Amino acid sequence: SSPMTLYAGVANAATSSLLGIYKTTDGGTNWQKLNAALDYCDSQCWYDNVLAVSPTNPNLIYAGGAYSTTLTRSTDGGTTWGIVTQAGNFGNLHADLHALAFSGDGKSLFIGTDGGPYLTQNPSASKPTFAPLNSTLAITQFYPGLSIHPTNPTLGMAGTQDNGTQIYTGALAWTDTACGDGGGTAIDPLSPSTYYTTCAGPSIQKSTSSGAVNSWFTSQSGINTSDRITFIPPLAIDPSQPQILYFPTYRVYQTQNAAASWTPISPDLTKPGETFGAITAVAVAPSTSDTVYAGTYDSQFWISTNATAGSGATWTNRSAGLPPRTITQLAVDFSNPLTAYVVVSGFSGFGDTLGHVFKTVNGGAAWADISGNLPNTPANDIVIHPLQPNTLFVATDTGVLKTSNGGVSWTPFVNGLPRLPVLGLKLHASDLTLRAATHGRSVWDVSLGSAALTYGPGTLNFGSRPFGTASTPAKVTLTNSGTRTIAINGVSITGVNATEFTETNTCGTSLAPGTRCAVSVTFKPAGSGPRTASLVISDNGLNGQQYVFLAGDGSAVGLSPTAISFGTQPVGGPPVTRTVTLTNHGSMSVSIGAVVTTGATPNDFALASACGSAVAAHASCIINVTFTASATGARSATLSANDSGGGNAQTVALSGTGQ
């Protein structure tokens, strides 16, 4: 509209705030600073700083930037400026503006933001209205660290660039549920309604409601938030003991209580004197909780073989043989904890001539470059096929590639996937769905074939049982739905109360195609309150180990003492009274039924119960027993108290002698 008039938004190099908007009306020969300009990019001018002038009105200028002001405008050629709209509500305008474009007639203005494109068709109005144009665009920028529900691949979670942690429930539309920028995620395989996510900040969030909106709470006690940390931090969960998770800064933090508290278990794992780098990848060996690997921004690789020792864990640097580039992801063999894979970013030929994918069979003591014919482009993630030896999938900046020969050669594995940066890969354990998270074209699935082994149920809950009494056996059924025989390497029970659960099985050492076997589990509580353990089935199918959560509750009610002798008493009295204490040892209230005496001479023993109809958790009540001998000789009875705690009556043996 006035080709010799230009505007320049200039950043302050020291603060990244706006130094000013400058204007020239003579094609750049002379410039004038517009003193009334607002700081629309709010210390983020390095990231979002954009200007546009109406093609039909040289006095109408828009400037876009960061969160605090977002979109500003001048209608008088830059003399005065005002805020048009602020970000915060997605129905208004998303934060962080990167593009402004007028239509040729000046009647429409398109705005490109971190939340996608928006449109106003009245840019000259005093209060322009904005409409999102995202309903048919799958252009979300996903970050590494996506998760898939352990038994239902239509559920998942992943972090995104400035659009939070997103929840997938099977529909094309995902739900923004937590964070601003979402990072690494994890879903508890034994309690799959428990979700974890990391946020830029840093922050660790936890939900016990499958990630529902407003169900998240901060779970980072013990983590020093001033530690050096990557902008998008990773998160790792121990598949065999999911109450153990790992969160890295420049050191590795561990929780052994499902994120209730965290403890650093490593020293600084970056290079000495590093002032910027941090840990970029952590992985736990599926076959043993003790082996944990960590890789860093500055190419350092570490292994701990006693990670469950917590703060007593020791770490060994095994970086020799790897290129001096950022380690982006790690993968550990399903059965051998010392066989692991590393992928790295960057480009070969700038300080080294090595590739992007490396393998060790001895915990990093030696490395083999298995990059083969991979393109010279950053590698971002790697997954191992659980059923086909030497089959790997690698996510790169040009899509996904596959090898079936251990890295000797690689072929593109796109099948409709756009050739663009794929930052995350996840292989679902039960149905072999491979999920790819891209940075700019959303998320894609491909099926690798039908699962070979299925099992169910995933949880056995035995309810309340009396102390020392065994339950009826409950069954877990394993089915080989594949086309090859699966080796059953072991069936075991682990966990806090493992000794209170026992198993027998009909599986033997192998399971032929189309056949099934059963594992029977019995619960016999040895203590009060909740009792938990895990049934672990080890095999050479799927992810190598299947987990069934075991739960029960120790019988809540006990009587003390369990026997009372009143000695020798005169026939007809006087009465002698003794006390029985009924205690609810459990974690829930129990109902109390009839308190009675039965046996040879029950009428000689009178009862007075103060227990009422229910006893609260961890509470006690008194039952008074009065003995009056009605005849000479031995007198006896049994006091019985019925309750809902274990389904059986609790008893006290009563005895006395009449004289």
XYZ file of C-alpha atoms in Angstrom:
659
model
C 0.000 0.000 0.000
C 3.040 2.257 0.337
C 6.092 0.354 -0.958
C 8.706 2.815 0.307
C 7.377 2.498 3.865
C 8.808 -0.371 5.917
C 8.673 -1.353 9.564
C 11.272 -3.384 11.520
C 10.742 -4.996 14.904
C 14.182 -5.218 16.521
C 15.118 -7.351 19.515
C 17.428 -6.306 22.322
C 20.288 -8.788 22.007
C 20.923 -8.792 25.747
C 17.367 -9.343 27.004
C 15.434 -10.623 23.947
C 12.796 -8.012 24.745
C 11.751 -5.491 22.122
C 14.367 -2.821 21.471
C 11.793 -0.999 19.392
C 9.817 -0.781 16.169
C 11.579 1.295 13.537
C 9.977 2.941 10.488
C 11.302 4.213 7.208
C 9.303 6.077 4.584
C 12.112 6.338 2.042
C 12.950 2.718 1.414
C 15.484 2.435 4.223
C 17.598 5.554 3.753
C 16.403 7.005 7.039
C 14.819 5.253 10.035
C 12.762 6.536 12.948
C 12.155 4.688 16.218
C 8.471 4.610 17.145
C 8.608 5.439 20.834
C 5.038 4.457 21.574
C 5.477 0.822 20.499
C 4.517 -1.885 23.001
C 6.881 -4.725 23.913
C 4.714 -7.274 22.169
C 7.261 -10.110 22.280
C 7.956 -9.911 26.017
C 11.562 -11.253 26.197
C 10.766 -13.793 23.471
C 11.701 -11.704 20.442
C 14.201 -14.417 19.531
C 11.222 -16.756 19.086
C 8.124 -14.813 18.043
C 8.392 -11.397 16.426
C 6.263 -10.687 13.385
C 4.857 -7.588 11.610
C 2.323 -7.080 8.816
C 1.004 -3.976 7.041
C -2.368 -3.849 5.343
C -2.034 -3.934 1.536
C -4.777 -1.309 1.245
C -4.063 0.918 4.264
C -0.442 1.881 5.013
C -1.429 3.131 8.467
C -2.788 -0.256 9.639
C 0.058 -2.314 11.144
C -0.189 -5.496 13.198
C 2.593 -6.846 15.434
C 2.533 -10.290 17.012
C 4.591 -11.944 19.706
C 4.500 -13.667 23.051
C 2.034 -14.420 25.801
C 1.681 -11.173 27.722
C 0.471 -8.963 24.876
C 0.276 -11.412 21.950
C -1.246 -9.154 19.282
C -0.858 -5.379 19.024
C -1.968 -2.897 16.403
C -1.466 0.646 15.181
C -4.043 2.422 13.036
C -2.062 5.636 12.610
C 1.134 4.480 10.936
C 2.880 3.471 14.144
C 2.432 6.613 16.195
C 0.262 4.871 18.792
C -0.232 1.193 19.564
C -2.779 -0.848 21.499
C -3.302 -4.445 22.535
C -5.862 -6.111 20.285
C -6.128 -9.426 22.106
C -4.296 -11.442 24.706
C -3.760 -15.170 24.760
C -4.928 -17.540 27.457
C -8.220 -18.944 26.272
C -7.975 -21.057 23.150
C -11.282 -19.703 21.878
C -9.658 -16.268 21.824
C -6.169 -16.563 20.414
C -3.332 -18.942 21.211
C -0.066 -17.584 22.589
C 3.139 -17.117 20.580
C 2.512 -15.598 17.152
C 4.824 -16.385 14.235
C 2.959 -15.351 11.094
C 0.649 -12.549 9.960
C -0.772 -12.361 6.435
C -3.390 -10.021 5.004
C -5.599 -11.078 2.132
C -5.037 -9.139 -1.072
C -8.031 -6.900 -0.468
C -7.007 -6.222 3.141
C -10.332 -7.473 4.484
C -8.951 -10.586 6.205
C -5.950 -11.220 8.415
C -4.571 -14.709 9.006
C -2.581 -15.320 12.201
C -0.184 -18.261 12.666
C 0.391 -19.243 16.302
C 1.724 -22.108 18.393
C -1.911 -23.217 18.463
C -2.359 -23.184 14.703
C -3.939 -20.635 12.349
C -6.665 -18.110 13.169
C -8.609 -15.672 11.042
C -10.176 -12.291 11.564
C -12.376 -10.862 8.826
C -12.592 -7.441 10.424
C -8.962 -6.412 11.109
C -9.869 -2.715 11.060
C -12.668 -3.020 13.624
C -12.225 -1.580 17.101
C -12.570 -5.099 18.522
C -11.687 -7.684 15.860
C -13.086 -11.200 16.293
C -10.915 -14.268 15.764
C -11.850 -17.786 14.704
C -9.578 -20.858 14.849
C -8.983 -22.715 11.580
C -7.705 -25.940 13.134
C -10.633 -28.361 12.964
C -9.318 -30.282 9.951
C -5.589 -29.762 10.485
C -3.421 -32.505 11.990
C -0.349 -30.303 12.422
C 0.423 -30.677 16.136
C 4.124 -30.753 16.990
C 4.611 -33.755 19.256
C 7.656 -34.212 21.451
C 9.490 -37.434 22.430
C 8.172 -39.619 25.243
C 4.727 -40.777 24.096
C 2.898 -43.566 25.988
C 0.322 -46.202 25.048
C -2.113 -47.817 27.482
C -0.754 -51.299 28.356
C -3.894 -53.211 27.343
C -5.830 -50.798 25.124
C -3.972 -49.187 22.200
C -6.853 -46.778 21.580
C -5.673 -44.930 24.683
C -2.470 -42.960 24.794
C -0.685 -39.800 25.845
C 2.040 -37.541 24.507
C 3.557 -34.136 25.122
C 3.326 -31.364 22.553
C 4.877 -28.019 21.715
C 2.893 -25.357 23.617
C -0.305 -27.429 23.432
C 0.176 -29.352 26.630
C 0.146 -33.053 27.314
C -2.514 -34.525 25.061
C -4.695 -37.579 25.788
C -5.768 -39.942 23.012
C -8.982 -41.943 23.436
C -9.418 -43.349 19.945
C -10.887 -40.298 18.191
C -8.928 -38.032 15.858
C -9.449 -35.148 18.280
C -7.093 -35.353 21.266
C -7.649 -33.625 24.628
C -5.230 -31.092 26.105
C -5.061 -32.164 29.734
C -1.940 -30.773 31.428
C 1.148 -28.541 31.058
C 1.965 -25.788 28.606
C 4.706 -27.678 26.800
C 4.329 -31.397 27.541
C 7.358 -33.657 27.813
C 7.967 -37.311 28.611
C 5.009 -39.416 29.748
C 4.373 -42.799 31.388
C 1.400 -45.045 32.169
C 1.600 -47.535 35.054
C 1.343 -51.041 33.492
C -0.100 -52.548 36.689
C -2.432 -49.689 37.556
C -3.175 -48.234 34.107
C -5.406 -45.437 35.361
C -2.227 -43.879 36.810
C -0.669 -41.455 34.316
C 2.495 -39.359 34.619
C 3.732 -36.448 32.541
C 6.583 -33.989 32.653
C 6.204 -30.338 31.719
C 8.688 -27.699 30.714
C 9.589 -25.836 33.832
C 10.378 -28.442 35.072
C 7.327 -30.078 36.570
C 6.149 -33.652 37.138
C 2.403 -34.211 37.161
C 0.446 -37.318 38.159
C -3.155 -38.378 37.572
C -4.904 -41.413 39.020
C -7.919 -40.841 36.762
C -6.471 -41.785 33.357
C -5.273 -38.239 32.776
C -8.682 -36.600 32.913
C -8.725 -32.800 32.794
C -8.296 -31.278 36.292
C -7.206 -34.649 37.746
C -3.476 -33.842 37.722
C -1.415 -32.918 40.762
C 2.239 -31.964 41.163
C 4.450 -34.892 42.226
C 8.047 -33.676 42.369
C 8.918 -33.510 46.061
C 12.679 -33.825 46.460
C 13.643 -32.565 42.995
C 15.740 -29.419 42.878
C 14.010 -27.348 40.206
C 17.076 -25.136 39.818
C 19.078 -28.078 38.392
C 20.238 -27.834 34.779
C 17.604 -29.623 32.733
C 16.506 -30.027 29.133
C 13.550 -27.934 27.992
C 11.553 -31.126 27.346
C 12.652 -33.573 30.050
C 12.276 -37.343 29.629
C 10.629 -39.745 32.074
C 11.135 -43.496 32.493
C 9.025 -46.044 34.385
C 10.288 -49.438 35.538
C 8.066 -51.959 33.691
C 8.461 -54.654 36.346
C 8.217 -52.377 39.393
C 6.207 -49.373 38.153
C 6.255 -47.634 41.516
C 9.876 -46.885 40.514
C 10.318 -44.031 38.016
C 13.265 -41.960 36.819
C 13.444 -38.236 36.039
C 16.753 -36.696 34.961
C 18.212 -33.229 35.230
C 22.019 -33.192 35.068
C 21.677 -36.101 37.504
C 19.210 -38.961 37.764
C 16.340 -38.723 40.242
C 14.463 -41.840 41.334
C 11.172 -42.429 43.111
C 10.374 -45.768 44.703
C 6.900 -44.732 45.877
C 5.079 -43.742 42.674
C 6.303 -40.118 42.674
C 5.370 -39.317 46.281
C 9.033 -38.363 46.786
C 12.207 -38.290 44.684
C 15.888 -38.802 45.532
C 18.977 -38.103 43.387
C 20.776 -41.414 42.780
C 23.621 -40.234 40.573
C 26.267 -37.514 40.475
C 26.437 -34.993 37.640
C 26.569 -37.224 34.537
C 27.501 -34.453 32.085
C 31.070 -33.567 31.163
C 33.170 -31.797 33.815
C 32.695 -28.044 33.691
C 29.449 -28.301 31.715
C 27.189 -25.318 32.363
C 24.403 -26.060 29.913
C 24.070 -29.784 29.211
C 21.735 -32.215 30.952
C 20.539 -35.811 30.681
C 18.408 -36.383 27.597
C 17.507 -40.098 27.854
C 16.944 -42.725 30.557
C 16.007 -46.385 30.111
C 15.334 -49.291 32.510
C 16.132 -52.870 31.535
C 12.830 -54.815 31.235
C 14.404 -57.943 32.686
C 15.936 -56.421 35.834
C 15.154 -53.279 37.800
C 18.780 -52.920 38.844
C 20.077 -51.983 35.380
C 19.430 -48.399 34.281
C 21.053 -46.430 31.471
C 21.392 -42.664 30.975
C 22.561 -40.553 28.023
C 23.316 -36.842 27.934
C 23.142 -33.769 25.737
C 26.948 -33.725 25.592
C 27.355 -37.367 24.408
C 27.967 -39.056 27.753
C 26.632 -42.605 28.294
C 26.318 -44.179 31.757
C 25.165 -47.475 33.253
C 24.133 -48.440 36.782
C 23.695 -52.112 37.674
C 22.415 -51.452 41.211
C 19.906 -48.663 40.600
C 17.418 -50.006 43.149
C 19.983 -49.172 45.836
C 18.711 -45.604 45.503
C 21.212 -43.047 46.696
C 23.721 -45.883 47.032
C 23.622 -46.637 43.295
C 26.933 -46.571 41.431
C 27.408 -45.372 37.847
C 30.035 -46.222 35.213
C 30.826 -44.023 32.214
C 30.744 -46.042 28.975
C 30.932 -43.200 26.431
C 34.062 -44.371 24.601
C 33.196 -45.383 21.053
C 30.169 -43.111 20.708
C 30.204 -39.909 18.609
C 30.430 -36.493 20.320
C 26.779 -35.709 19.650
C 23.590 -35.593 21.697
C 22.168 -38.951 22.801
C 18.467 -38.758 22.016
C 17.144 -42.158 23.125
C 18.061 -45.578 24.544
C 16.492 -49.034 24.221
C 17.328 -52.154 26.226
C 16.913 -55.749 25.066
C 13.871 -57.501 26.568
C 15.820 -60.429 28.066
C 19.484 -59.363 28.276
C 20.016 -56.223 30.385
C 23.530 -55.686 28.990
C 22.365 -55.487 25.372
C 21.296 -51.952 24.581
C 20.932 -49.496 21.721
C 21.739 -45.778 21.489
C 20.585 -43.263 18.886
C 22.189 -39.855 18.493
C 21.305 -36.538 16.888
C 23.400 -34.238 14.737
C 25.178 -34.930 11.468
C 28.185 -37.080 10.702
C 31.127 -35.286 9.103
C 31.339 -32.364 11.534
C 33.875 -33.599 14.077
C 33.286 -37.334 13.561
C 32.481 -39.801 10.795
C 30.292 -42.172 12.817
C 26.627 -42.963 12.242
C 23.483 -42.554 14.330
C 22.632 -46.006 15.758
C 24.905 -48.012 18.058
C 24.645 -51.370 19.833
C 26.388 -52.845 22.860
C 26.189 -56.403 24.175
C 28.216 -55.724 27.322
C 26.646 -52.706 28.954
C 28.585 -50.165 26.913
C 32.071 -51.575 27.390
C 32.243 -51.777 23.589
C 30.065 -50.323 20.836
C 29.200 -51.362 17.282
C 28.029 -48.773 14.751
C 24.966 -50.404 13.154
C 23.891 -47.367 11.132
C 24.477 -49.162 7.822
C 22.897 -47.158 5.025
C 20.832 -44.883 7.278
C 20.641 -41.326 5.907
C 22.963 -38.816 7.532
C 20.224 -37.131 9.525
C 19.420 -36.892 13.245
C 18.017 -40.049 14.853
C 15.469 -39.388 17.597
C 14.105 -42.692 18.910
C 14.444 -46.468 18.582
C 12.277 -49.481 19.395
C 12.999 -53.207 19.326
C 10.585 -55.699 17.755
C 9.690 -58.170 20.548
C 9.140 -61.198 18.311
C 11.637 -60.795 15.477
C 15.324 -60.851 16.440
C 17.462 -58.123 14.859
C 14.393 -56.101 13.796
C 14.621 -52.464 14.860
C 12.746 -49.276 14.016
C 14.419 -45.863 14.148
C 12.731 -42.462 14.117
C 14.718 -39.840 12.227
C 14.304 -36.311 10.899
C 13.242 -37.860 7.561
C 10.770 -40.439 8.860
C 10.974 -44.010 10.199
C 13.388 -46.654 8.948
C 13.487 -50.395 9.627
C 16.176 -53.050 9.716
C 15.574 -56.809 9.810
C 19.234 -57.759 9.935
C 20.487 -55.939 12.996
C 21.472 -52.751 11.203
C 23.378 -54.117 8.225
C 20.843 -52.407 5.990
C 17.882 -50.099 6.541
C 14.788 -49.375 4.451
C 12.207 -46.560 4.745
C 9.158 -47.654 6.736
C 6.660 -44.956 5.892
C 3.475 -46.682 4.611
C 1.769 -43.302 4.266
C 3.741 -41.578 7.006
C 4.989 -38.155 5.890
C 8.754 -37.857 5.465
C 9.391 -35.373 8.254
C 10.899 -35.367 11.753
C 9.550 -38.230 13.857
C 10.569 -37.498 17.448
C 8.979 -40.457 19.226
C 8.186 -44.142 18.622
C 6.238 -46.573 20.797
C 5.455 -50.236 20.133
C 2.320 -51.502 21.856
C 2.949 -54.750 23.672
C -0.271 -56.657 23.066
C -1.270 -55.939 19.465
C 2.046 -54.805 17.940
C 0.879 -51.356 16.900
C 3.802 -49.046 16.148
C 2.962 -45.413 16.936
C 5.004 -42.507 15.575
C 4.835 -38.979 16.992
C 5.859 -36.346 14.461
C 6.856 -32.738 15.016
C 4.301 -30.999 12.866
C 2.067 -33.672 11.353
C 0.527 -35.245 14.467
C 0.614 -38.989 15.319
C 0.444 -42.069 13.098
C -0.125 -45.803 13.677
C 0.891 -48.877 11.693
C 0.159 -52.523 12.550
C 3.124 -54.908 12.649
C 0.887 -57.990 12.804
C -1.276 -59.793 15.326
C -0.083 -60.420 18.842
C 1.245 -63.872 19.643
C 0.264 -63.988 23.310
C -2.749 -62.606 25.113
C -3.702 -62.998 28.760
C -6.359 -61.950 31.206
C -7.566 -60.719 33.503
C -4.939 -58.091 34.223
C -5.934 -57.823 37.900
C -6.939 -60.392 40.524
C -8.629 -58.900 43.592
C -9.303 -61.390 46.367
C -11.119 -58.981 48.673
C -10.881 -59.487 52.457
C -9.669 -62.754 53.951
C -9.194 -63.879 57.558
C -5.611 -64.144 58.749
C -4.039 -67.470 57.871
C -6.898 -68.773 55.717
C -6.434 -69.409 52.011
C -8.790 -68.127 49.343
C -10.325 -70.075 46.514
C -7.847 -70.109 43.604
C -8.351 -67.439 40.907
C -7.195 -68.031 37.342
C -5.287 -66.089 34.717
C -5.550 -67.558 31.214
C -2.733 -67.290 28.650
C -3.559 -67.825 24.969
C -1.130 -68.213 22.092
C -3.000 -66.547 19.262
C 0.035 -66.421 17.004
C 1.555 -68.830 14.536
C 4.620 -70.025 16.416
C 5.342 -71.746 19.696
C 6.061 -69.434 22.611
C 8.572 -70.415 25.280
C 7.365 -69.972 28.861
C 10.523 -69.054 30.741
C 9.031 -68.742 34.204
C 6.046 -67.840 36.339
C 6.715 -66.010 39.605
C 5.229 -63.636 42.156
C 7.038 -60.488 43.231
C 6.218 -57.465 45.325
C 5.777 -56.276 48.878
C 3.483 -59.113 49.983
C 4.658 -61.756 47.516
C 4.832 -64.515 50.151
C 1.090 -64.218 50.809
C 0.208 -65.201 47.231
C 1.031 -68.607 45.740
C 0.648 -69.883 42.193
C 0.352 -73.144 40.293
C 0.144 -73.375 36.507
C -0.473 -75.700 33.607
C 1.785 -73.834 31.188
C 4.891 -75.977 31.260
C 7.835 -74.676 29.247
C 6.052 -73.801 26.009
C 2.691 -72.896 24.520
C 1.828 -74.090 21.012
C -0.113 -71.919 18.541
C -3.835 -71.903 19.213
C -3.493 -73.352 22.725
C -3.917 -71.886 26.180
C -2.835 -72.523 29.733
C -3.874 -71.275 33.156
C -2.109 -69.852 36.180
C -4.004 -70.303 39.468
C -3.279 -67.893 42.303
C -4.250 -68.315 45.972
C -4.231 -65.584 48.593
C -3.452 -66.276 52.268
C -2.962 -63.044 54.227
C -0.384 -62.917 56.958
C -1.129 -59.369 58.050
C -3.872 -56.798 58.190
C -4.882 -54.172 55.681
C -4.146 -54.028 51.921
C -1.829 -56.741 50.549
C -0.385 -56.416 47.026
C 1.960 -58.291 44.709
C 2.472 -58.963 40.991
C 2.223 -62.193 39.030
C 5.027 -62.159 36.452
C 4.926 -64.430 33.400
C 8.195 -64.472 31.475
C 8.167 -65.609 27.849
C 9.759 -64.936 24.477
C 6.673 -63.257 23.052
C 5.448 -59.661 23.135
C 7.554 -57.639 25.526
C 9.002 -60.671 27.292
C 7.076 -60.281 30.537
C 3.372 -60.098 31.350
C 2.150 -58.634 34.638
C -1.014 -59.311 36.596
C -1.706 -57.107 39.608
C -2.643 -59.065 42.752
C -4.582 -57.453 45.591
C -6.326 -58.490 48.775
C -6.996 -57.344 52.295
C -6.032 -59.070 55.533
C -9.029 -59.918 57.705
C -9.982 -56.814 59.558
C -11.239 -58.259 62.860
C -9.430 -60.004 65.690
C -10.483 -61.027 69.210
C -8.146 -60.910 72.176
C -7.628 -63.035 74.123
C -8.648 -66.097 72.137
C -9.294 -68.173 75.295
C -10.516 -67.301 78.823
C -10.527 -69.582 81.854
C -12.666 -68.422 84.786
C -11.215 -71.046 87.123
C -13.323 -72.680 89.881
C -16.317 -70.668 91.039
C -19.188 -71.398 93.476
C -22.386 -72.682 91.910
C -24.887 -69.817 91.662
C -22.386 -67.043 92.035
C -21.167 -64.517 92.636
C -20.685 -63.726 88.867
C -17.145 -63.227 87.562
C -16.558 -60.912 84.555
C -13.719 -60.940 82.053
C -13.118 -58.642 79.019
C -12.654 -59.524 75.346
C -11.323 -56.813 72.994
C -12.534 -56.816 69.388
C -10.120 -54.869 67.134
C -10.546 -53.821 63.517
C -6.979 -54.074 62.194
C -7.963 -53.209 58.652
C -8.180 -50.072 56.581
C -11.978 -49.996 56.200
C -14.990 -50.111 58.499
C -16.524 -53.556 59.154
C -20.055 -54.540 60.089
C -20.539 -56.521 63.303
C -23.264 -59.137 63.394
C -24.475 -61.238 66.283
C -22.163 -61.865 69.253
C -23.256 -65.196 70.769
C -22.149 -68.170 72.824
C -22.504 -71.755 71.711
C -21.228 -75.065 73.002
C -21.809 -77.353 75.991
C -23.083 -74.852 78.573
C -23.564 -71.504 76.799
C -26.083 -70.241 79.356
C -23.378 -70.106 82.026
C -21.659 -67.316 80.075
C -23.510 -64.019 79.654
C -22.378 -61.429 77.070
C -22.593 -57.634 76.995
C -21.208 -56.151 73.763
C -20.331 -52.471 73.339
C -19.398 -52.953 69.677
C -22.645 -51.882 68.087
C -23.284 -52.677 64.429
C -19.942 -51.490 63.014
C -16.340 -50.822 64.016
C -14.298 -48.166 62.254
C -10.885 -48.840 60.699
C -8.160 -49.333 63.339
C -10.717 -49.015 66.191
C -11.535 -51.374 69.091
C -14.542 -52.223 71.231
C -15.193 -54.294 74.359
C -17.255 -57.450 74.921
C -17.829 -58.307 78.614
C -18.209 -62.003 79.432
C -19.753 -62.941 82.816
C -19.486 -66.509 84.187
C -22.022 -67.887 86.660
C -21.751 -71.637 87.269
C -25.162 -73.301 87.161
C -23.904 -76.711 88.309
C -20.780 -78.429 89.526
C -18.112 -79.681 87.161
C -16.643 -78.403 83.942
C -18.522 -75.662 82.091
C -17.561 -74.494 78.562
C -18.726 -72.487 75.566
C -17.461 -70.598 72.507
C -17.913 -66.862 72.011
C -18.498 -66.049 68.315
C -18.473 -62.592 66.740
C -19.656 -62.404 63.137
C -18.278 -59.610 60.969
C -17.843 -58.539 57.364
C -14.074 -58.439 57.556
C -13.297 -61.959 56.516
C -16.553 -63.777 56.129
C -15.897 -66.111 59.080
C -16.769 -65.705 62.738
C -13.982 -64.855 65.167
C -14.056 -67.013 68.316
C -12.899 -67.128 71.931
C -12.851 -70.378 73.932
C -14.590 -69.982 77.353
C -14.174 -72.384 80.267
C -14.783 -72.623 84.016
C -15.611 -75.103 86.810
C -18.611 -75.071 89.157
C -18.043 -76.029 92.841
